[in-house]
Coordinates of C-alpha atoms and ligand atoms in Angstrom, one line a residue:
Chain J
M30 CA -87.2 225.2 8.2
I31 CA -87.7 221.3 7.8
V32 CA -90.3 220.7 4.9
G33 CA -92.5 217.9 4.6
E34 CA -95.5 216.7 2.9
R35 CA -98.1 214.4 3.9
K36 CA -98.0 210.9 2.5
P37 CA -100.9 209.7 0.2
F38 CA -104.1 208.6 1.9
E39 CA -103.8 205.0 0.7
E40 CA -100.1 204.7 1.8
I41 CA -101.5 205.9 5.4
Q42 CA -104.5 203.5 5.2
S43 CA -101.9 200.5 4.4
L44 CA -99.2 201.4 7.3
L45 CA -102.2 201.4 9.5
R46 CA -103.8 198.3 8.7
G47 CA -104.6 195.9 11.5
Y48 CA -104.3 198.6 14.3
K49 CA -107.2 199.3 16.4
K50 CA -106.2 202.0 19.1
I51 CA -104.2 204.5 17.2
L52 CA -102.6 207.8 18.3
L53 CA -102.1 210.6 15.7
A54 CA -99.4 212.5 17.1
G55 CA -98.7 216.0 15.4
C56 CA -95.9 218.4 15.7
G57 CA -96.4 222.4 16.1
T58 CA -93.2 223.6 14.5
C59 CA -91.9 223.2 11.0
V60 CA -94.6 220.5 9.7
K61 CA -97.2 223.1 11.2
V62 CA -95.7 225.6 9.0
C63 CA -95.7 223.8 5.9
F64 CA -99.2 222.5 6.5
A65 CA -98.2 218.9 6.7
G66 CA -98.4 217.8 10.3
G67 CA -99.8 220.4 12.6
D68 CA -103.0 220.4 14.8
K69 CA -105.0 221.0 11.3
E70 CA -103.7 218.2 9.6
V71 CA -103.9 215.9 12.5
A72 CA -107.4 216.9 12.9
V73 CA -107.9 216.4 8.9
L74 CA -106.4 213.0 8.9
A75 CA -108.4 211.5 11.9
S76 CA -111.8 212.4 10.2
Q77 CA -110.3 211.0 6.8
L78 CA -109.4 207.9 8.7
G79 CA -113.1 207.7 10.6
I80 CA -115.1 208.3 7.6
A81 CA -112.9 205.5 5.5
N82 CA -113.2 203.0 8.4
N83 CA -116.9 203.7 9.1
K84 CA -117.5 203.3 5.3
A85 CA -115.4 199.8 5.4
G86 CA -116.9 198.9 8.6
V87 CA -113.6 198.7 10.5
K88 CA -113.4 199.4 14.1
A89 CA -110.6 201.4 15.4
R90 CA -110.1 204.3 18.0
I91 CA -108.3 207.2 16.6
D92 CA -106.9 210.0 19.4
Q93 CA -105.1 213.0 18.5
V94 CA -102.4 215.0 20.1
T95 CA -100.3 217.7 18.7
I96 CA -96.9 218.3 20.4
E97 CA -95.1 221.5 20.3
R98 CA -91.6 219.9 19.1
Q99 CA -91.5 216.3 18.4
C100 CA -87.8 216.6 17.9
E101 CA -86.9 217.3 21.8
N102 CA -87.5 214.9 24.5
E103 CA -88.9 217.3 26.9
F104 CA -92.0 217.9 24.9
I105 CA -92.5 213.9 24.4
D106 CA -93.8 214.2 27.7
E107 CA -97.2 215.5 26.4
A108 CA -97.2 212.5 24.1
A109 CA -96.6 210.0 27.0
R110 CA -99.6 211.7 28.8
A111 CA -101.9 211.3 25.9
L112 CA -100.8 207.6 25.6
N113 CA -103.6 205.4 26.9
G114 CA -103.8 201.6 25.5
H115 CA -102.8 202.7 22.2
D116 CA -101.1 199.9 19.8
C117 CA -99.4 202.3 17.6
I118 CA -98.3 205.7 17.0
M119 CA -98.3 207.7 13.6
S120 CA -96.6 210.5 14.0
M121 CA -97.1 213.4 11.5
A122 CA -93.6 215.2 12.4
C123 CA -90.8 215.0 10.2
G124 CA -88.1 212.1 10.2
A125 CA -86.3 213.3 13.2
G126 CA -89.5 213.8 15.3
V127 CA -90.8 210.1 14.3
Q128 CA -87.7 208.7 15.2
M129 CA -87.7 210.7 18.5
L130 CA -91.0 208.9 19.4
A131 CA -89.8 205.6 18.1
A132 CA -86.5 205.9 20.7
R133 CA -89.1 206.9 23.4
F134 CA -91.6 204.1 23.1
P135 CA -89.7 201.1 22.2
H136 CA -92.4 198.9 22.6
L137 CA -95.0 200.6 20.2
P138 CA -94.9 200.7 16.7
V139 CA -94.3 204.4 15.5
L140 CA -95.3 205.1 11.8
P141 CA -94.6 208.1 9.6
A142 CA -97.6 210.1 8.0
V143 CA -95.3 212.4 6.3
N144 CA -92.6 212.3 3.6
T145 CA -89.7 214.8 5.0
T146 CA -88.5 216.7 1.8
F147 CA -86.2 219.0 2.6
L148 CA -84.5 222.1 4.2
G149 CA -86.1 225.2 2.6
L150 CA -88.1 228.2 2.6
L151 CA -91.7 229.2 1.6
D152 CA -91.3 231.2 -1.8
K153 CA -94.7 232.1 -1.9
Q154 CA -98.1 231.0 -0.9
G155 CA -98.2 227.1 -1.3
M156 CA -94.6 226.8 -3.0
F157 CA -91.7 225.9 -1.1
L158 CA -88.2 225.8 -2.1
E159 CA -85.2 223.5 -1.2
N160 CA -82.3 225.7 -0.1
C161 CA -80.0 223.7 2.0
Q162 CA -78.6 220.2 2.6
G163 CA -76.9 220.6 5.8
C164 CA -73.5 220.1 4.1
G165 CA -71.4 220.8 7.3
D166 CA -69.5 223.4 6.0
C167 CA -71.1 226.5 4.7
V168 CA -70.0 228.2 1.7
L169 CA -72.8 230.8 1.0
G170 CA -70.2 233.5 1.7
R171 CA -68.6 233.0 -1.4
F172 CA -71.5 232.5 -3.7
G173 CA -73.5 235.5 -3.3
G174 CA -75.7 233.8 -0.6
V175 CA -77.2 231.3 -3.1
C176 CA -76.3 227.6 -2.4
P177 CA -74.4 225.6 -5.2
V178 CA -74.7 222.2 -3.2
T179 CA -78.7 222.7 -3.3
R180 CA -79.5 225.1 -5.6
C181 CA -77.4 223.6 -8.5
S182 CA -78.8 220.2 -9.8
K183 CA -75.0 218.8 -10.2
S184 CA -74.0 220.8 -7.3
L185 CA -71.3 222.5 -9.3
F186 CA -68.5 224.5 -7.5
N187 CA -67.2 226.2 -10.8
G188 CA -69.8 227.6 -12.7
P189 CA -72.9 226.5 -14.8
C190 CA -73.0 223.6 -16.8
G191 CA -73.5 223.7 -20.5
G192 CA -77.3 223.0 -20.0
S193 CA -78.0 226.4 -18.1
A194 CA -80.2 228.3 -20.7
S195 CA -82.6 231.4 -20.3
G196 CA -82.0 230.9 -16.4
V197 CA -83.5 227.5 -16.2
C198 CA -81.8 224.4 -15.3
E199 CA -81.3 221.6 -18.0
I200 CA -83.3 219.1 -16.0
D201 CA -86.7 220.9 -16.2
P202 CA -87.7 224.5 -17.4
S203 CA -89.5 225.1 -14.2
V204 CA -86.4 224.6 -12.2
P205 CA -84.4 227.9 -12.2
C206 CA -80.7 227.4 -12.6
G207 CA -78.9 227.9 -9.2
W208 CA -75.7 228.8 -11.3
Q209 CA -77.7 231.9 -13.0
E210 CA -78.9 232.8 -9.6
I211 CA -75.1 233.0 -8.0
Y212 CA -74.0 234.9 -11.0
D213 CA -76.6 237.4 -10.8
R214 CA -76.1 237.8 -7.1
L215 CA -72.4 238.2 -7.7
K216 CA -72.7 240.6 -10.8
A217 CA -75.2 242.8 -8.6
L218 CA -72.7 242.8 -5.7
G219 CA -69.8 243.5 -8.0
R220 CA -68.0 240.6 -7.2
L221 CA -67.7 238.4 -10.3
D222 CA -64.0 238.2 -9.8
T223 CA -64.8 235.5 -7.0
L224 CA -65.9 233.0 -9.9
E225 CA -62.8 233.5 -11.5
Q226 CA -60.9 231.4 -8.8
T227 CA -61.1 227.7 -8.9
E228 CA -62.8 225.9 -5.9
P229 CA -60.9 223.2 -5.2
P230 CA -62.6 219.7 -4.4
K231 CA -65.2 220.0 -1.4
N232 CA -64.5 218.1 1.6
W233 CA -67.7 216.1 1.8
A234 CA -66.9 214.4 5.1
S235 CA -68.6 217.1 6.9
A236 CA -71.8 216.4 5.1
R237 CA -73.5 212.9 5.3
H238 CA -70.7 211.2 3.4
G239 CA -68.6 210.9 6.7
G240 CA -71.3 208.8 8.3
P241 CA -74.2 210.1 10.5
R242 CA -73.3 213.2 12.3
K243 CA -73.1 214.4 15.7
L244 CA -72.6 217.6 17.2
I245 CA -71.5 218.3 20.8
R246 CA -71.3 221.5 22.5
E247 CA -69.2 221.3 25.6
D248 CA -70.3 224.4 26.4
N249 CA -73.9 223.2 26.7
I250 CA -73.2 219.9 28.5
L251 CA -74.5 220.0 32.1
Chain Z
M16 CA -46.2 217.6 -21.4
T17 CA -46.0 215.4 -24.6
T18 CA -47.9 212.4 -24.4
N19 CA -48.1 209.5 -27.1
S20 CA -51.5 211.2 -28.2
N21 CA -51.7 211.4 -32.1
L22 CA -54.2 213.9 -31.5
Q23 CA -51.7 216.0 -29.5
R24 CA -49.2 215.4 -32.3
V25 CA -51.4 216.6 -35.0
L26 CA -52.6 219.7 -33.1
E27 CA -49.0 220.7 -32.0
S28 CA -47.6 220.3 -35.6
G29 CA -50.3 222.9 -36.6
G30 CA -52.5 220.8 -38.5
F31 CA -56.2 220.9 -38.8
A32 CA -57.4 218.2 -36.2
V33 CA -60.4 215.9 -37.0
T34 CA -62.0 214.0 -34.5
A35 CA -65.5 211.9 -34.6
E36 CA -67.6 210.7 -32.1
C37 CA -68.2 206.8 -31.4
G38 CA -71.1 206.0 -29.0
P39 CA -70.6 202.7 -27.4
P40 CA -73.5 200.4 -27.8
R41 CA -76.5 199.3 -25.4
S42 CA -75.0 196.0 -25.5
A43 CA -71.9 193.8 -24.5
D44 CA -71.0 193.3 -28.4
P45 CA -67.5 194.5 -29.0
D46 CA -68.0 194.1 -32.6
I47 CA -70.5 197.1 -32.9
V48 CA -67.6 199.4 -31.5
I49 CA -65.0 197.5 -33.8
K50 CA -67.1 198.4 -36.6
K51 CA -67.5 202.0 -36.3
G52 CA -63.9 202.2 -35.5
L53 CA -62.7 200.6 -38.8
L54 CA -65.5 202.9 -40.6
L55 CA -63.7 205.8 -38.9
K56 CA -60.1 204.9 -39.0
K57 CA -58.6 206.3 -42.0
H58 CA -60.8 209.6 -41.9
V59 CA -60.0 211.0 -38.6
D60 CA -57.0 211.9 -36.0
A61 CA -58.8 210.6 -32.9
V62 CA -61.9 209.1 -31.9
N63 CA -64.3 210.5 -28.9
V64 CA -65.9 207.5 -27.0
T65 CA -68.9 209.0 -25.2
D66 CA -69.5 207.8 -21.6
N67 CA -73.3 207.1 -21.0
Q68 CA -74.4 210.0 -23.0
T69 CA -77.6 211.6 -22.0
A70 CA -77.6 209.3 -19.1
I71 CA -78.6 206.2 -20.8
V72 CA -76.6 203.2 -19.8
R73 CA -74.4 202.1 -22.6
M74 CA -71.1 199.9 -22.6
G75 CA -68.3 201.6 -20.5
S76 CA -66.5 204.3 -22.3
L77 CA -63.1 203.2 -21.0
A78 CA -63.6 199.4 -22.3
A79 CA -65.0 201.0 -25.5
S80 CA -61.8 202.8 -26.0
A81 CA -59.6 200.0 -25.2
L82 CA -61.2 198.0 -28.0
L83 CA -60.5 201.3 -30.4
K84 CA -57.2 201.1 -29.2
S85 CA -56.6 197.5 -30.0
I86 CA -57.5 198.1 -33.9
G87 CA -54.7 201.3 -33.8
L88 CA -57.1 204.0 -33.4
D89 CA -56.4 207.0 -30.8
P90 CA -59.3 207.1 -28.6
V91 CA -60.3 210.3 -26.9
W92 CA -61.8 208.6 -23.5
Q93 CA -64.9 210.6 -22.1
L94 CA -65.3 210.8 -18.2
V95 CA -68.1 212.4 -16.6
C96 CA -68.7 213.5 -12.9
R97 CA -72.2 212.0 -12.6
D98 CA -71.3 208.4 -12.1
R99 CA -68.1 208.2 -10.1
N100 CA -66.5 209.7 -7.0
R101 CA -63.1 211.0 -6.6
I102 CA -61.8 207.3 -5.7
A103 CA -63.2 205.9 -8.8
I104 CA -62.1 208.8 -11.0
Q105 CA -58.6 208.7 -10.3
S106 CA -58.3 204.9 -10.2
D107 CA -60.1 205.1 -13.8
I108 CA -57.3 207.5 -15.0
L109 CA -54.6 205.4 -13.7
G110 CA -56.3 202.6 -15.3
A111 CA -56.9 204.3 -18.8
A112 CA -53.4 205.0 -18.7
A113 CA -52.3 201.8 -18.1
L114 CA -54.1 200.6 -21.1
G115 CA -52.5 203.0 -23.6
I116 CA -55.3 205.5 -23.7
N117 CA -53.7 208.6 -24.6
N118 CA -56.5 211.3 -24.2
M119 CA -59.2 212.0 -21.9
L120 CA -61.9 214.5 -22.0
C121 CA -63.3 215.7 -18.8
L122 CA -67.0 216.5 -18.5
S123 CA -69.7 217.3 -15.8
G124 CA -72.1 214.9 -17.5
D125 CA -76.1 215.1 -18.4
H126 CA -78.2 214.9 -15.3
Q127 CA -79.5 211.3 -14.8
S128 CA -83.0 212.6 -15.2
F129 CA -82.6 212.6 -18.8
G130 CA -81.7 209.0 -19.2
N131 CA -83.2 205.6 -18.6
Q132 CA -82.0 205.3 -14.9
P133 CA -83.6 208.6 -13.8
H134 CA -84.0 207.2 -10.1
A135 CA -80.4 206.8 -9.8
K136 CA -78.2 208.5 -7.2
N137 CA -76.0 210.7 -9.0
V138 CA -72.2 211.6 -7.5
F139 CA -70.8 214.8 -8.6
D140 CA -68.2 214.5 -6.0
L141 CA -66.3 216.7 -8.3
D142 CA -67.0 218.8 -11.1
S143 CA -65.4 219.1 -14.6
M144 CA -63.1 221.8 -13.2
Q145 CA -62.0 219.6 -10.3
L146 CA -61.9 216.7 -12.7
L147 CA -59.3 218.4 -14.8
G148 CA -57.1 219.6 -12.1
A149 CA -56.9 216.1 -10.7
A150 CA -56.0 214.4 -14.0
R151 CA -53.4 217.0 -14.4
D152 CA -52.1 216.9 -11.1
L153 CA -51.8 212.7 -11.6
R154 CA -50.0 213.3 -14.7
D155 CA -47.8 216.3 -13.8
S156 CA -47.0 215.7 -10.0
G157 CA -48.3 212.3 -9.6
R158 CA -50.3 213.7 -6.6
F159 CA -53.7 212.3 -5.9
I160 CA -56.3 214.7 -4.4
Y161 CA -55.4 216.2 -1.0
D162 CA -52.8 213.5 -0.5
S163 CA -48.9 213.6 -0.2
F164 CA -48.3 210.2 -1.7
E165 CA -46.3 210.7 -4.9
I166 CA -46.2 208.3 -8.0
P167 CA -42.8 207.7 -9.2
P168 CA -42.4 210.1 -12.6
A169 CA -42.4 206.9 -14.9
A170 CA -45.7 205.3 -13.7
R171 CA -47.7 208.6 -13.8
P172 CA -50.6 208.8 -16.4
G173 CA -49.6 210.5 -19.4
L174 CA -52.8 211.8 -20.7
F175 CA -53.3 214.6 -23.2
I176 CA -56.4 216.3 -21.2
G177 CA -59.6 218.0 -22.9
A178 CA -62.6 219.6 -21.7
A179 CA -65.9 220.7 -23.1
A180 CA -67.0 224.3 -23.9
N181 CA -70.7 225.2 -24.6
P182 CA -70.6 228.7 -26.2
F183 CA -74.3 228.6 -26.5
A184 CA -75.2 228.2 -22.9
D185 CA -75.9 230.9 -20.4
P186 CA -74.9 233.5 -18.9
F187 CA -72.9 234.1 -22.1
E188 CA -70.5 236.7 -20.7
F189 CA -69.5 233.9 -18.2
R190 CA -68.5 231.3 -21.0
A191 CA -65.2 232.8 -21.8
I192 CA -64.3 233.0 -18.2
R193 CA -65.3 229.3 -17.4
L194 CA -63.0 228.4 -20.4
A195 CA -59.9 230.4 -18.9
K196 CA -60.5 228.6 -15.8
K197 CA -60.8 225.2 -17.5
I198 CA -57.2 226.1 -19.2
A199 CA -55.9 227.1 -15.8
N200 CA -57.0 223.7 -14.5
G201 CA -55.2 221.7 -17.1
A202 CA -57.2 221.7 -20.2
Q203 CA -55.1 221.4 -23.4
F204 CA -58.0 221.0 -25.9
I205 CA -61.6 222.0 -26.1
Q206 CA -64.5 220.4 -27.7
T207 CA -67.6 222.5 -28.6
Q208 CA -70.9 221.7 -28.2
C209 CA -72.5 221.2 -31.8
I210 CA -72.5 224.7 -33.8
F211 CA -75.3 225.5 -35.7
N212 CA -75.7 229.1 -34.7
L213 CA -72.1 230.4 -36.3
P214 CA -72.9 234.1 -35.2
K215 CA -73.0 233.1 -31.5
F216 CA -69.9 230.7 -32.1
T217 CA -68.1 234.0 -33.7
K218 CA -68.7 236.3 -30.9
W219 CA -67.6 233.6 -28.6
M220 CA -64.6 232.9 -30.3
K221 CA -63.9 236.7 -30.2
A222 CA -64.2 236.8 -26.5
V223 CA -61.7 233.8 -26.2
R224 CA -59.2 235.4 -28.5
D225 CA -59.7 238.8 -26.8
R226 CA -58.6 236.8 -23.6
G227 CA -55.7 235.4 -24.9
L228 CA -57.0 232.1 -24.7
A229 CA -56.9 230.7 -28.3
D230 CA -53.1 230.7 -27.9
K231 CA -53.2 228.6 -25.0
V232 CA -55.6 225.8 -25.8
Y233 CA -56.6 223.9 -29.0
I234 CA -60.1 224.7 -29.7
L235 CA -62.1 221.8 -31.6
G236 CA -65.5 223.2 -33.2
G237 CA -68.1 220.6 -32.8
V238 CA -70.3 219.8 -35.6
T239 CA -73.3 217.7 -36.0
P240 CA -75.0 216.3 -39.6
I241 CA -78.9 216.4 -39.3
K242 CA -80.4 213.7 -40.6
S243 CA -84.1 215.3 -40.9
A244 CA -86.2 217.9 -39.8
G245 CA -87.7 216.0 -37.3
M246 CA -84.2 215.3 -35.6
A247 CA -83.2 219.3 -35.9
L248 CA -86.6 220.1 -33.9
Y249 CA -85.7 217.3 -31.3
M250 CA -82.3 218.7 -30.7
K251 CA -83.7 222.3 -30.5
D252 CA -86.4 221.2 -27.8
K253 CA -85.1 218.4 -26.0
V254 CA -81.3 218.2 -26.0
A255 CA -79.7 220.5 -23.2
G256 CA -77.4 223.0 -24.2
M257 CA -78.0 223.1 -27.9
D258 CA -79.0 226.0 -30.0
V259 CA -80.6 225.2 -33.2
P260 CA -81.7 228.5 -35.2
D261 CA -84.9 228.4 -37.0
E262 CA -83.2 229.2 -40.2
V263 CA -81.4 225.7 -39.9
I264 CA -84.6 224.1 -39.2
K265 CA -86.4 226.2 -42.4
R266 CA -83.4 224.9 -44.6
I267 CA -83.5 221.1 -43.9
K268 CA -87.4 221.2 -43.9
G269 CA -87.2 222.9 -47.5
A270 CA -85.5 219.7 -48.8
P271 CA -87.7 216.9 -49.9
K272 CA -87.9 214.4 -47.3
D273 CA -85.6 212.1 -49.1
K274 CA -83.1 214.6 -49.4
Q275 CA -83.0 216.0 -46.0
R276 CA -79.8 214.1 -45.3
E277 CA -78.0 215.1 -48.1
E278 CA -78.8 218.6 -46.9
G279 CA -77.6 218.1 -43.4
V280 CA -74.3 216.7 -44.7
K281 CA -74.2 219.9 -46.9
L282 CA -74.9 222.2 -44.1
C283 CA -72.2 220.2 -41.9
V284 CA -69.7 220.7 -44.7
E285 CA -70.4 224.3 -44.9
T286 CA -70.2 224.9 -41.2
I287 CA -66.7 223.1 -41.3
Q288 CA -65.4 225.3 -44.0
K289 CA -66.5 228.6 -42.2
L290 CA -65.0 227.1 -39.0
R291 CA -61.7 226.9 -40.7
K292 CA -61.6 230.5 -41.3
I293 CA -62.2 231.3 -37.9
K294 CA -59.0 232.4 -36.2
G295 CA -58.4 230.0 -33.1
V296 CA -60.3 227.1 -34.1
A297 CA -57.6 224.1 -34.4
G298 CA -59.7 221.5 -35.8
V299 CA -63.3 219.8 -35.7
H300 CA -64.9 217.2 -33.9
I301 CA -67.8 215.4 -35.8
M302 CA -70.7 214.1 -33.7
A303 CA -72.7 212.1 -36.1
I304 CA -74.9 210.7 -33.6
E305 CA -75.8 207.1 -34.4
W306 CA -74.7 208.0 -38.2
E307 CA -70.9 207.5 -38.1
E308 CA -71.2 206.1 -41.8
A309 CA -71.6 209.9 -42.5
V310 CA -68.0 210.9 -41.4
P311 CA -65.9 209.7 -44.2
E312 CA -68.2 211.5 -46.6
I313 CA -68.2 214.9 -44.7
V314 CA -64.3 214.8 -44.0
E315 CA -63.8 214.6 -47.9
A316 CA -66.6 217.0 -48.9
A317 CA -65.1 219.3 -46.6
G318 CA -61.5 218.7 -48.1
L319 CA -60.1 217.7 -44.7
R320 CA -58.4 214.8 -46.2
Ligands
SF4_23 S1 -73.5 225.5 1.6 FE1 -74.1 223.7 2.9 S2 -74.5 224.6 4.7 FE2 -74.4 226.2 3.4 S3 -76.7 226.3 2.5 FE3 -75.4 224.9 1.1 S4 -76.0 222.8 2.1 FE4 -76.5 224.4 3.4
SF4_24 S1 -78.2 224.0 -15.6 FE1 -77.6 225.2 -13.9 S2 -78.3 224.3 -12.0 FE2 -78.8 223.0 -13.4 S3 -77.2 221.5 -13.3 FE3 -76.2 223.2 -15.0 S4 -75.6 224.8 -13.7 FE4 -76.6 223.3 -12.3

């Protein structure tokens, strides 16, 4: 899923400075699961803003809506129905959701309340890990199901660098070395031989480096 | 392929090679490089020029290599994958050869989080293995990566190509395999991480010989004179990929403060003498970090000149 984290309150306040009728728009998909921008987080932010505004003597109306999926146009109708003279929308979705709202409501400022951080998974309660950078050409099949692009700090393809020690990466002892994980997985699978092959330079054009990407599914076009 | 490299000449003629490291300054002052070069000149076969080591911005390694070349040294130009994509890498390889540089050392590079630009975007378009292959292909077949254009034979970059190996990193069992891969991708000489843990290095060398690799590549054992107990502790705890056993720290600590440098040099000389006896070690690489003055003394005391 897409993992995000709500921005610090001070940053949110400074983004909202001057607006009087604010619609907080949450999303019920990924950011809800990672506790960054679902209905609960929308309610928390609304009350935080209300308290701060009261204290400061600022008069602003804060309304709430949480859309099933902010990155899909059909769900945005819900947001459209909730709009009622608002002078800005603060989206609590991932960056895709924010941009969807911005495209749909070109005359309204749409502001982000969440820092979209990565594609990952819930490792254990309260800890999410990055697993995929959407490189567009998945190589997990050759690396024991551990992504070298993402799980290695240097995105190395031909084995661990000289900084790998006791299972952790040279950049920080709290970061596992992705290559130790690849090695252990392939060893358990009896496929260490694959590591003797040289991986040639990767084609990064399918990743972000080829410019903004677009996916066309002819079979889905109506 | 034979190049104009002095290092290659020494190694191929069976000599025990001696190289030393020269870190470029954190400034645009060429005199610092020249001064370090002159200090090392008569004592080594080649000088290694580091490429923004530990990700701290310094004078470019290619520029510093060219300065050293101009005073008659044989520089080993280091190139890391952290800061350049394949366009810049291949272009710099051509440029280096055009400037008369004869040796290059292909490295992944320390992660930028260590240095003075932790907010930088890193590159790692290629890894060190792919960098080796790219350098070899440019030299031997005149081919750029995934390109059919061919450089005419006389205009190809004639470099003696090296790589690094860290016998002390994990997973240990993979280290000899990784060396084999580097050789398969064109590494002709290898410079190892600083050796303080001789038993582990010896074990690694055995794995290397068992795979028949010692006959395919020249291995230069990396050594570093320790300046003080503080430096030993710092290397143990803070420098990526270093293995400094407690006995080493104890030995340096055991010497009085004003004698610790002397003890560090002594330990370094002893290590070199032990390395010379290990089958398959073709030379040493002395990394006297910001202490180039120690190199002549070490070389002489170890009986290398
Ligand atoms: S190889 Fe690419 S697509 Fe597959 S997990 Fe890694 S980044 Fe994602
Ligand atoms: S220590 Fe491991 S994860 Fe970190 S950069 Fe090196 S190989 Fe990659």
